[in-house]
Short mmCIF file of C-alpha atoms and ligand atoms in Angstrom, two decimals:
data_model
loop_
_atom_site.label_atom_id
_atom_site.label_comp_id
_atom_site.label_asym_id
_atom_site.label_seq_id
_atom_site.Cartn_x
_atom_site.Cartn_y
_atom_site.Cartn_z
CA UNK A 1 -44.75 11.53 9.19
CA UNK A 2 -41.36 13.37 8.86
CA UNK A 3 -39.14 10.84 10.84
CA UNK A 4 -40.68 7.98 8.97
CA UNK A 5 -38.19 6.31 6.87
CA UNK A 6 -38.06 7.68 3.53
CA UNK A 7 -38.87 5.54 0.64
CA UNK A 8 -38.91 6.86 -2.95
CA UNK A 9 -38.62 5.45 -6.68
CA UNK A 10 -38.99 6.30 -10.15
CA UNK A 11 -40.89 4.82 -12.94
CA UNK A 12 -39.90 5.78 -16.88
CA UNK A 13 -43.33 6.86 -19.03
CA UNK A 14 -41.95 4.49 -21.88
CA UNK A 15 -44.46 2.08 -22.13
CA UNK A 16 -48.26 0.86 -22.87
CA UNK A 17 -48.64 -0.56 -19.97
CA UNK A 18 -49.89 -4.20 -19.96
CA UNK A 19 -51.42 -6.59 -16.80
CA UNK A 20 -47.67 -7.83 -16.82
CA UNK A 21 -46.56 -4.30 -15.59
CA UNK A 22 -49.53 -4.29 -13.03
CA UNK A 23 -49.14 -7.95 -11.60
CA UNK A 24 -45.27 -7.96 -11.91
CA UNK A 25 -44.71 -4.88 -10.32
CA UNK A 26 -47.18 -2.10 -10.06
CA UNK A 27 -49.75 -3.52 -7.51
CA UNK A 28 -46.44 -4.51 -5.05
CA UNK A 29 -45.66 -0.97 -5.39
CA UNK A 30 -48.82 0.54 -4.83
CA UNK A 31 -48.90 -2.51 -1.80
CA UNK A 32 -45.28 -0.93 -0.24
CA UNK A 33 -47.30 2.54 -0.28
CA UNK A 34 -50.37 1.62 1.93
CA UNK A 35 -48.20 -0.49 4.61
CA UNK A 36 -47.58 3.30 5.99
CA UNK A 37 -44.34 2.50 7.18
CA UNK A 38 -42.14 5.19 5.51
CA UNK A 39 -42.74 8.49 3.73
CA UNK A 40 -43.21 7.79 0.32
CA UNK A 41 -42.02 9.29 -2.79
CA UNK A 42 -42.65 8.58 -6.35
CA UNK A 43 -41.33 9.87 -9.38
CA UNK A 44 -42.01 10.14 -13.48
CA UNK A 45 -38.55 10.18 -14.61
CA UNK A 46 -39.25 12.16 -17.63
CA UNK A 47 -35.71 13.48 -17.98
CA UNK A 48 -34.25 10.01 -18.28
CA UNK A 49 -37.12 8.77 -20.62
CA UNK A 50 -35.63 11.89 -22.72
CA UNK A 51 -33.20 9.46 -23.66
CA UNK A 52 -35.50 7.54 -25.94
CA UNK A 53 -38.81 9.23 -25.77
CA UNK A 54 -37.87 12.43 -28.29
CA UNK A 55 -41.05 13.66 -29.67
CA UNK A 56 -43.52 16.12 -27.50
CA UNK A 57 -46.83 14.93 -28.00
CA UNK A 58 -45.63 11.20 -26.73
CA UNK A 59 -43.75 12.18 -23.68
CA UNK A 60 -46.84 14.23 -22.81
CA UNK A 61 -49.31 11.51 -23.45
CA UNK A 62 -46.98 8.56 -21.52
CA UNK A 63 -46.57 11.22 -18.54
CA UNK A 64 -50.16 11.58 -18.18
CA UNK A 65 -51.08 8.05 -18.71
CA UNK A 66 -48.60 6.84 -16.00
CA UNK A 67 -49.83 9.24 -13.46
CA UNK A 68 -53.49 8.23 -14.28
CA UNK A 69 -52.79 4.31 -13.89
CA UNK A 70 -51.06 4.92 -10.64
CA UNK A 71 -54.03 6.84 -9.40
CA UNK A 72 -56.41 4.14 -11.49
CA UNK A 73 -54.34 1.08 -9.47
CA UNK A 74 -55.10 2.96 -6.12
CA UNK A 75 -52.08 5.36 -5.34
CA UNK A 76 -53.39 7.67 -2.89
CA UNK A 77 -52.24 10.95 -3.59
CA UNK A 78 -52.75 12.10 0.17
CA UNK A 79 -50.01 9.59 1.29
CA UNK A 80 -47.90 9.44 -1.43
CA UNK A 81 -45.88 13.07 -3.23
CA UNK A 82 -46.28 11.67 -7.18
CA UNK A 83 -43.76 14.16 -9.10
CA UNK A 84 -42.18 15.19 -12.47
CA UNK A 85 -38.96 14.63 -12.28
CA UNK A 86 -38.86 17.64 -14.92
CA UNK A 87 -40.59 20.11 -12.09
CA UNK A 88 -37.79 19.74 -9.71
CA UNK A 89 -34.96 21.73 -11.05
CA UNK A 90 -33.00 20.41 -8.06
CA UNK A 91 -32.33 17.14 -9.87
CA UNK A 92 -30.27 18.12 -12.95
CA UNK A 93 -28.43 20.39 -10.93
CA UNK A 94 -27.26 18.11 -8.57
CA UNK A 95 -26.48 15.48 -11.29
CA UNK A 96 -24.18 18.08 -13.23
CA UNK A 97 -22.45 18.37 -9.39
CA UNK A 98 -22.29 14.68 -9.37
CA UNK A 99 -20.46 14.06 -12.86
CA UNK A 100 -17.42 16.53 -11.51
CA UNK A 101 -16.55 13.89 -8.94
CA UNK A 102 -17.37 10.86 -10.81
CA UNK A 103 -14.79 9.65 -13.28
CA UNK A 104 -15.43 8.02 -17.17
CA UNK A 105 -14.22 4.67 -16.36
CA UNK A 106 -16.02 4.37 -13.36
CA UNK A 107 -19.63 5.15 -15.49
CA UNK A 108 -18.69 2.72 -18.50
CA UNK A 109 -18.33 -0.44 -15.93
CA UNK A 110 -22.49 0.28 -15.65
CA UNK A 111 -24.14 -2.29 -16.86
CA UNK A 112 -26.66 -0.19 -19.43
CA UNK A 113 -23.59 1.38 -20.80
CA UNK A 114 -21.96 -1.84 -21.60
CA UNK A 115 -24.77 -3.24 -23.21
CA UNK A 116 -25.36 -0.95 -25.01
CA UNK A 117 -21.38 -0.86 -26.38
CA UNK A 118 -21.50 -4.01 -26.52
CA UNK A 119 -24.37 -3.95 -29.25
CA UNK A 120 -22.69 -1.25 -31.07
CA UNK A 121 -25.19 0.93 -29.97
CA UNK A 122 -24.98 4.60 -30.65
CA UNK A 123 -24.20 5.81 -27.09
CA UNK A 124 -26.23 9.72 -26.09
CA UNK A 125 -24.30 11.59 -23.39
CA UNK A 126 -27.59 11.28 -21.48
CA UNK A 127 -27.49 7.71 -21.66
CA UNK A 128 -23.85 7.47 -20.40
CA UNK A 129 -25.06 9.71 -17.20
CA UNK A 130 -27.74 8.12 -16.69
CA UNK A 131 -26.78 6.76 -13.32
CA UNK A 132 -25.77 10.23 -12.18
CA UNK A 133 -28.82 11.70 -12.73
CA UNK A 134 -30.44 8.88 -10.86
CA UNK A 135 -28.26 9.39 -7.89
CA UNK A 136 -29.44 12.53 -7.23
CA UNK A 137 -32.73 11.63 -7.25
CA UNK A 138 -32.57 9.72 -4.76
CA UNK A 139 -30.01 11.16 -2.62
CA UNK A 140 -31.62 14.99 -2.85
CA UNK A 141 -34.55 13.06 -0.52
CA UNK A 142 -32.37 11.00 2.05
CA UNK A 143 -33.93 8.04 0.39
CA UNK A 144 -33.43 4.95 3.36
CA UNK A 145 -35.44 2.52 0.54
CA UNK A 146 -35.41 2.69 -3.07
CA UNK A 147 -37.49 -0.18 -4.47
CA UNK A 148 -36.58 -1.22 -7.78
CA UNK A 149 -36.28 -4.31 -10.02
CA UNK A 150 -33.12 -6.42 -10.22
CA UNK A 151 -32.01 -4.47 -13.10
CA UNK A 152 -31.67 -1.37 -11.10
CA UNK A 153 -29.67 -3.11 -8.60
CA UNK A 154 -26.31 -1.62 -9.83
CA UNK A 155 -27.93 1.84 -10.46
CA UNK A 156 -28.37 2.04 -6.69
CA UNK A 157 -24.99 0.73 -5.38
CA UNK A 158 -24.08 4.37 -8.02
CA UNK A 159 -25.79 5.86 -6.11
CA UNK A 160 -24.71 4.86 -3.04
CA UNK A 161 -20.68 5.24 -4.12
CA UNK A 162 -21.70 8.58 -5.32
CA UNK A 163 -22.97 9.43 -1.57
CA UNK A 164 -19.55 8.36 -0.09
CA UNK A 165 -17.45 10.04 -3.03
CA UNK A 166 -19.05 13.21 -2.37
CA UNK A 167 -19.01 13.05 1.17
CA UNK A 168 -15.35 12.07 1.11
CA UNK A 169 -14.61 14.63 -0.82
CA UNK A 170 -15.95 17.56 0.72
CA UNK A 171 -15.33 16.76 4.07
CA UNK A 172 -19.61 16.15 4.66
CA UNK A 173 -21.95 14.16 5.68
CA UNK A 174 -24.23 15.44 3.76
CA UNK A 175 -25.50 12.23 1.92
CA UNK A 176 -27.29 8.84 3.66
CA UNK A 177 -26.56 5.76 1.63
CA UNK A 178 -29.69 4.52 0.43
CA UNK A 179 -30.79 0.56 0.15
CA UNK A 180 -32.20 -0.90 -2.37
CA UNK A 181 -35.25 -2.93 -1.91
CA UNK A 182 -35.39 -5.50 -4.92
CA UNK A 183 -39.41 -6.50 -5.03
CA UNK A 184 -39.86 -9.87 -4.84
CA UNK A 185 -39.94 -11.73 -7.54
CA UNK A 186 -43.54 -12.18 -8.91
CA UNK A 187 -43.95 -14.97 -11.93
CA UNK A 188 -44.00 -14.10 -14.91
CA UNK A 189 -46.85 -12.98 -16.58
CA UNK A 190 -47.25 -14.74 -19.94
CA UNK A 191 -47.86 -13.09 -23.17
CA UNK A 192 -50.56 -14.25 -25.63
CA UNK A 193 -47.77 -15.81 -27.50
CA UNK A 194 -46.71 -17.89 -23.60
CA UNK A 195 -43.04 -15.65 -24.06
CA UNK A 196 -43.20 -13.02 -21.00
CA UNK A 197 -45.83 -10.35 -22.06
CA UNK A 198 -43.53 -7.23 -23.04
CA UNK A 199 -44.33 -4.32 -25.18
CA UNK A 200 -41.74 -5.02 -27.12
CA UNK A 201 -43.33 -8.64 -27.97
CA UNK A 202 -46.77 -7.30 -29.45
CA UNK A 203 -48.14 -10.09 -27.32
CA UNK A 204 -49.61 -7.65 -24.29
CA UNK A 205 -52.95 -7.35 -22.94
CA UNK A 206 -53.64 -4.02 -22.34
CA UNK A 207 -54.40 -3.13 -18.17
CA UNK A 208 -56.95 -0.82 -19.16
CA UNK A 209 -58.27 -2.80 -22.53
CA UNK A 210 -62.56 -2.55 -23.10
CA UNK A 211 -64.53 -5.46 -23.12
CA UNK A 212 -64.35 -6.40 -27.14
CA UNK A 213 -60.54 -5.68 -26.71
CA UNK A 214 -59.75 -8.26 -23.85
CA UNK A 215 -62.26 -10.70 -25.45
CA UNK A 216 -59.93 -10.06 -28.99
CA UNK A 217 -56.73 -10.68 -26.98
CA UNK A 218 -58.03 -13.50 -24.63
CA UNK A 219 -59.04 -15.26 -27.71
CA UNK A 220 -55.71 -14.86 -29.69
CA UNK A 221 -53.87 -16.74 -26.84
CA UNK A 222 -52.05 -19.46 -27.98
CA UNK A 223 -52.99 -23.00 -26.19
CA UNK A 224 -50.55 -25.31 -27.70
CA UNK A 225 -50.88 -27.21 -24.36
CA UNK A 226 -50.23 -30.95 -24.20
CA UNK A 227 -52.71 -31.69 -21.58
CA UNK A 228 -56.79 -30.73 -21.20
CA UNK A 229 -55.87 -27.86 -19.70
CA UNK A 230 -54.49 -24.97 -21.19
CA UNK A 231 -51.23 -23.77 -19.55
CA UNK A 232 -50.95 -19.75 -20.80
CA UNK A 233 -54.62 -19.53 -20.27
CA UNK A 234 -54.56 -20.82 -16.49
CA UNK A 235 -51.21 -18.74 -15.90
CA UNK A 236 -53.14 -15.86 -16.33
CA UNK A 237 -56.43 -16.61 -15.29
CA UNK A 238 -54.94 -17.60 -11.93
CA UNK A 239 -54.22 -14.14 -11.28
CA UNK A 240 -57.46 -13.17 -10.73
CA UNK A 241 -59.31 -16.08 -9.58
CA UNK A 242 -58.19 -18.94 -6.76
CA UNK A 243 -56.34 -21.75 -7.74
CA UNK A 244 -59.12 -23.78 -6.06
CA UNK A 245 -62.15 -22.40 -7.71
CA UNK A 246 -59.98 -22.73 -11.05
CA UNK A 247 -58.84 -26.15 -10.51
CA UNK A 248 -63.07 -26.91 -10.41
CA UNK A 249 -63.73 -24.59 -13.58
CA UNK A 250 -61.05 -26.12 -15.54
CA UNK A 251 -62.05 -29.70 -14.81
CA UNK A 252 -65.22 -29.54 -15.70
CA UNK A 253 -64.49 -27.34 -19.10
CA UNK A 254 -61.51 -30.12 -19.49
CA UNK A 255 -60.34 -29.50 -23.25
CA UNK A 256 -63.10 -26.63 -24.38
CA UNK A 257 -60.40 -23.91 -24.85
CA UNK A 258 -63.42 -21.55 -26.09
CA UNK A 259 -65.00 -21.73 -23.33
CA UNK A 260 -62.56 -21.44 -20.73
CA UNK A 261 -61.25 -18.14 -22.53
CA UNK A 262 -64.65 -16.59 -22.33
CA UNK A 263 -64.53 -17.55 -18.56
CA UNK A 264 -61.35 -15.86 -18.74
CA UNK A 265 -62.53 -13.15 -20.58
CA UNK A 266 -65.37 -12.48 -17.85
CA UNK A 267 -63.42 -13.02 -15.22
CA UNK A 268 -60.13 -10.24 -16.19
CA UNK A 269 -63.03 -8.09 -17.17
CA UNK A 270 -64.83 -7.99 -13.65
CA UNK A 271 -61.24 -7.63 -11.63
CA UNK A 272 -60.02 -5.15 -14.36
CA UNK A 273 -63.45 -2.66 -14.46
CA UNK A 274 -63.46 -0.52 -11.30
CA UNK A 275 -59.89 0.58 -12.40
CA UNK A 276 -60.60 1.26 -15.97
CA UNK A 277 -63.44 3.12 -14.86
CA UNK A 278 -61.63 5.26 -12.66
CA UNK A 279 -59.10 5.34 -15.32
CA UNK A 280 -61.77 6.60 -17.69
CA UNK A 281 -62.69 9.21 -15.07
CA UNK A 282 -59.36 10.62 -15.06
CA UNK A 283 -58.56 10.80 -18.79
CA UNK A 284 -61.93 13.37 -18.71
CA UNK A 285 -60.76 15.34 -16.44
CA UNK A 286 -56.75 15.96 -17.00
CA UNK A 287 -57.31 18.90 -14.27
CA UNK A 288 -57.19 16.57 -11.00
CA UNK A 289 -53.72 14.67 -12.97
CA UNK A 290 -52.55 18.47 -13.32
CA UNK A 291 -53.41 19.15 -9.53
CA UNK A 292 -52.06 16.39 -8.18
CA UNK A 293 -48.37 16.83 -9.83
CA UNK A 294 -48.39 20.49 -8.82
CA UNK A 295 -49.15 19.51 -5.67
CA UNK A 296 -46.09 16.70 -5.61
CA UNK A 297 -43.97 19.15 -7.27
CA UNK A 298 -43.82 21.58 -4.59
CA UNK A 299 -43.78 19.27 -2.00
CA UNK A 300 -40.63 17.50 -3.58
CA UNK A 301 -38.92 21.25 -4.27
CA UNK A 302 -39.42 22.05 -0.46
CA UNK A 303 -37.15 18.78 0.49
CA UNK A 304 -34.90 18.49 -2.10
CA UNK A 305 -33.78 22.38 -2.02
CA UNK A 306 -33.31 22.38 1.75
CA UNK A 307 -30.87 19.34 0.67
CA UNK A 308 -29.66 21.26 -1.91
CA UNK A 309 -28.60 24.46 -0.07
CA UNK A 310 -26.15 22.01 2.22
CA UNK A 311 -25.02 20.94 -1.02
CA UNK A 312 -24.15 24.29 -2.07
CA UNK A 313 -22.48 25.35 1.22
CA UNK A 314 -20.42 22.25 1.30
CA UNK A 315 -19.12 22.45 -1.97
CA UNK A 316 -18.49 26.52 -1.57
CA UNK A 317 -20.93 28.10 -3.67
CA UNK A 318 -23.19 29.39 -1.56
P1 LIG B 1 -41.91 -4.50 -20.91
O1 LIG B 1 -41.31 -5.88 -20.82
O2 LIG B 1 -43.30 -4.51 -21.43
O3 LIG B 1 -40.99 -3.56 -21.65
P2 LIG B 1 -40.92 -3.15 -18.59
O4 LIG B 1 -39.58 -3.73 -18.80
O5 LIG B 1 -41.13 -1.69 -18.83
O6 LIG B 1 -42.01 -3.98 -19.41
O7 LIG B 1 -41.36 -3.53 -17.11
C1 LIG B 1 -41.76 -2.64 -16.10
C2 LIG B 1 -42.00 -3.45 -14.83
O8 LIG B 1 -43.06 -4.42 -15.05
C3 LIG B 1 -40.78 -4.25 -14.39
O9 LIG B 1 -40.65 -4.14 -12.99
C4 LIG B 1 -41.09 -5.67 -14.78
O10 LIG B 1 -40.51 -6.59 -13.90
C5 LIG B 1 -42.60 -5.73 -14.75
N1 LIG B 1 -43.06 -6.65 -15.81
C6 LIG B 1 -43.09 -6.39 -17.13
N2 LIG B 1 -43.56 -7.44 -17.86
C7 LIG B 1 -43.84 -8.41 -16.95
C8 LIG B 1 -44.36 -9.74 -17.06
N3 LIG B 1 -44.68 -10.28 -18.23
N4 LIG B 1 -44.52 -10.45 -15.92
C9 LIG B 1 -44.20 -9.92 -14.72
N5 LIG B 1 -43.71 -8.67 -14.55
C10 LIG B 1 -43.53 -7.91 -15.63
N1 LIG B 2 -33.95 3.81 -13.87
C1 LIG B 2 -35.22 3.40 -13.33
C2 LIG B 2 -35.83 2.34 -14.28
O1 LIG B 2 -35.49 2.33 -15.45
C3 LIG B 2 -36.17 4.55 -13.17
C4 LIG B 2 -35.67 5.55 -12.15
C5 LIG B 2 -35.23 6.82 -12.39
C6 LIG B 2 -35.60 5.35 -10.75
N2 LIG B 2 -34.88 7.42 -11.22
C7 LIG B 2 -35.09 6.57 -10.19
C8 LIG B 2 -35.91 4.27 -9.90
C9 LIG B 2 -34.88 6.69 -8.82
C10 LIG B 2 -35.70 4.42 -8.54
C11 LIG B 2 -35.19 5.61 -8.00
O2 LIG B 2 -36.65 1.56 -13.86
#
């Protein structure tokens, strides 16, 4: 276990999370995890969601309900250290280390940053260090593989500058330059709308909707299709049933858009149930989510401290 490559990433507990988030990129991850080939980490980056999630009860509830879906999707707990980013004070310290030797104009070439300029947005320091923050958690665990989306791409390339600054400077190697591993791309899952399904659409369906709730959003999809067969209903139907049995279904329903949907309906419902119940499970007892981060937490502290006492000695603090 210890010489395995180590692997580690970070997911923000901003969102409702949606069978978009699940087939685009949460079932790859959980995927990466059981291959066994490296030692895994995974993170709730709670400190960066600070940046936009500022009221207690929410951060508390999106912590909780991203640690529950992971362990709902399959994320074993014995193979994997899940972790607040908030319970390993290691992070924030080394981030503060990391803004000495990184310079202003060298953070506002970032890609969030200039967006959000860009936009006119108004800027929070935490927002602007962002990548900093990010650097160390990844470089505090010798991270060989960071997986991420293609937005994170220049986050990690930070983080891998910041590495060589700081070794540079101090004379150290006392960082490994991490990779990033962009997941491949999965299509996009469409909306109810047939725009990509995003929170920020109000078109989602919900990965751990009931029954009446995916047979309410199944039947709100639009089918504007020109053929018999329609095109946002297949798209996502075809994630959870083969193109082969589909192709039989939908020619023999040709142009019944009712009942294809409650096909559909059945269908997300059977592929979608043993995780909602698990899901379920969890939500009644919050002490196993509680366990489980403890558990991750000091795990995490023991390798990111031992990093962060040859931090210390190389910089002449300790
Ligand atoms: P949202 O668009 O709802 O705000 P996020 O941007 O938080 O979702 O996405 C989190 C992850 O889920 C990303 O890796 C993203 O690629 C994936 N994802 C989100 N929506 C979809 C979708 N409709 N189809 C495929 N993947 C998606
Ligand atoms: N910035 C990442 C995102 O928005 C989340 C994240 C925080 C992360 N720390 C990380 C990802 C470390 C990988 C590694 O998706």
């Amino acid at each position: 276990m210890a010489d395995k490559p180590v692997l580690l990433s970070g997911v923000k507990p901003t969102g409702d999370l949606h069978i978009g988030n699940y087939f685009g990129a949460m079932r790859q991850q959980v995927e990466l995890f059981r291959e066994g080939k490296h030692r895994c980490f995974i993170m709730v980056a709670d400190y960066h969601a600070l940046n936009t999630v500022q009221d207690a009860g929410e951060m508390r509830r999106r912590t909780y309900d991203l640690v529950m879906t992971y362990l709902a999707i399959g994320l074993d707990p014995e193979e994997v250290v899940l972790f607040k980013q908030s319970d390993v004070h290691t992070h924030t310290e080394l981030a503060w280390i990391f803004d000495t030797i990184t310079t202003m104009p060298y953070l506002m070439r970032a890609h969030a940053f200039k967006d959000a300029e860009a936009k006119n947005k108004e800027i929070s320091v935490g927002t602007f260090n962002y990548p900093m923050l990010m650097a160390a958690d990844i470089l505090l665990y010798d991270a060989a593989v960071v997986p991420v989306g293609a937005d994170q791409k220049q986050h990690i390339e930070i983080a891998r500058d910041t590495a060589e600054k700081f070794n540079r400077v101090f004379k150290e190697d006392i960082f490994m330059l991490p990779e990033p591993y962009i997941m491949p791309d999965v299509a996009i899952v469409p909306g109810t709308d047939g725009q990509k399904m995003s929170k920020s659409y109000g078109n989602v369906i919900p990965l751990f909707a009931s029954r009446d709730e995916l047979h309410k959003r199944v039947m709100s999809i639009v089918t504007d299709s020109s053929g018999e067969r329609p095109q946002n209903v297949y798209a996502i139907h075809k994630l959870v049933r083969s193109e082969q049995e589909l192709d039989a279904i939908y020619a023999e329903h040709a142009g019944n858009y009712k009942t294809l949907k409650e096909i559909l309906v059945e269908d997300l419902d059977r592929y979608l149930a043993p995780m909602r119940a698990r899901y379920e499970e969890l939500r009644s007892e919050l002490g196993i989510v509680e366990d489980i981060l403890a558990k991750g937490a000091e795990e995490a502290r023991a390798v990111s401290e031992r990093k962060m006492e040859h931090v210390k000695r190389a910089i002449g603090v300790a």
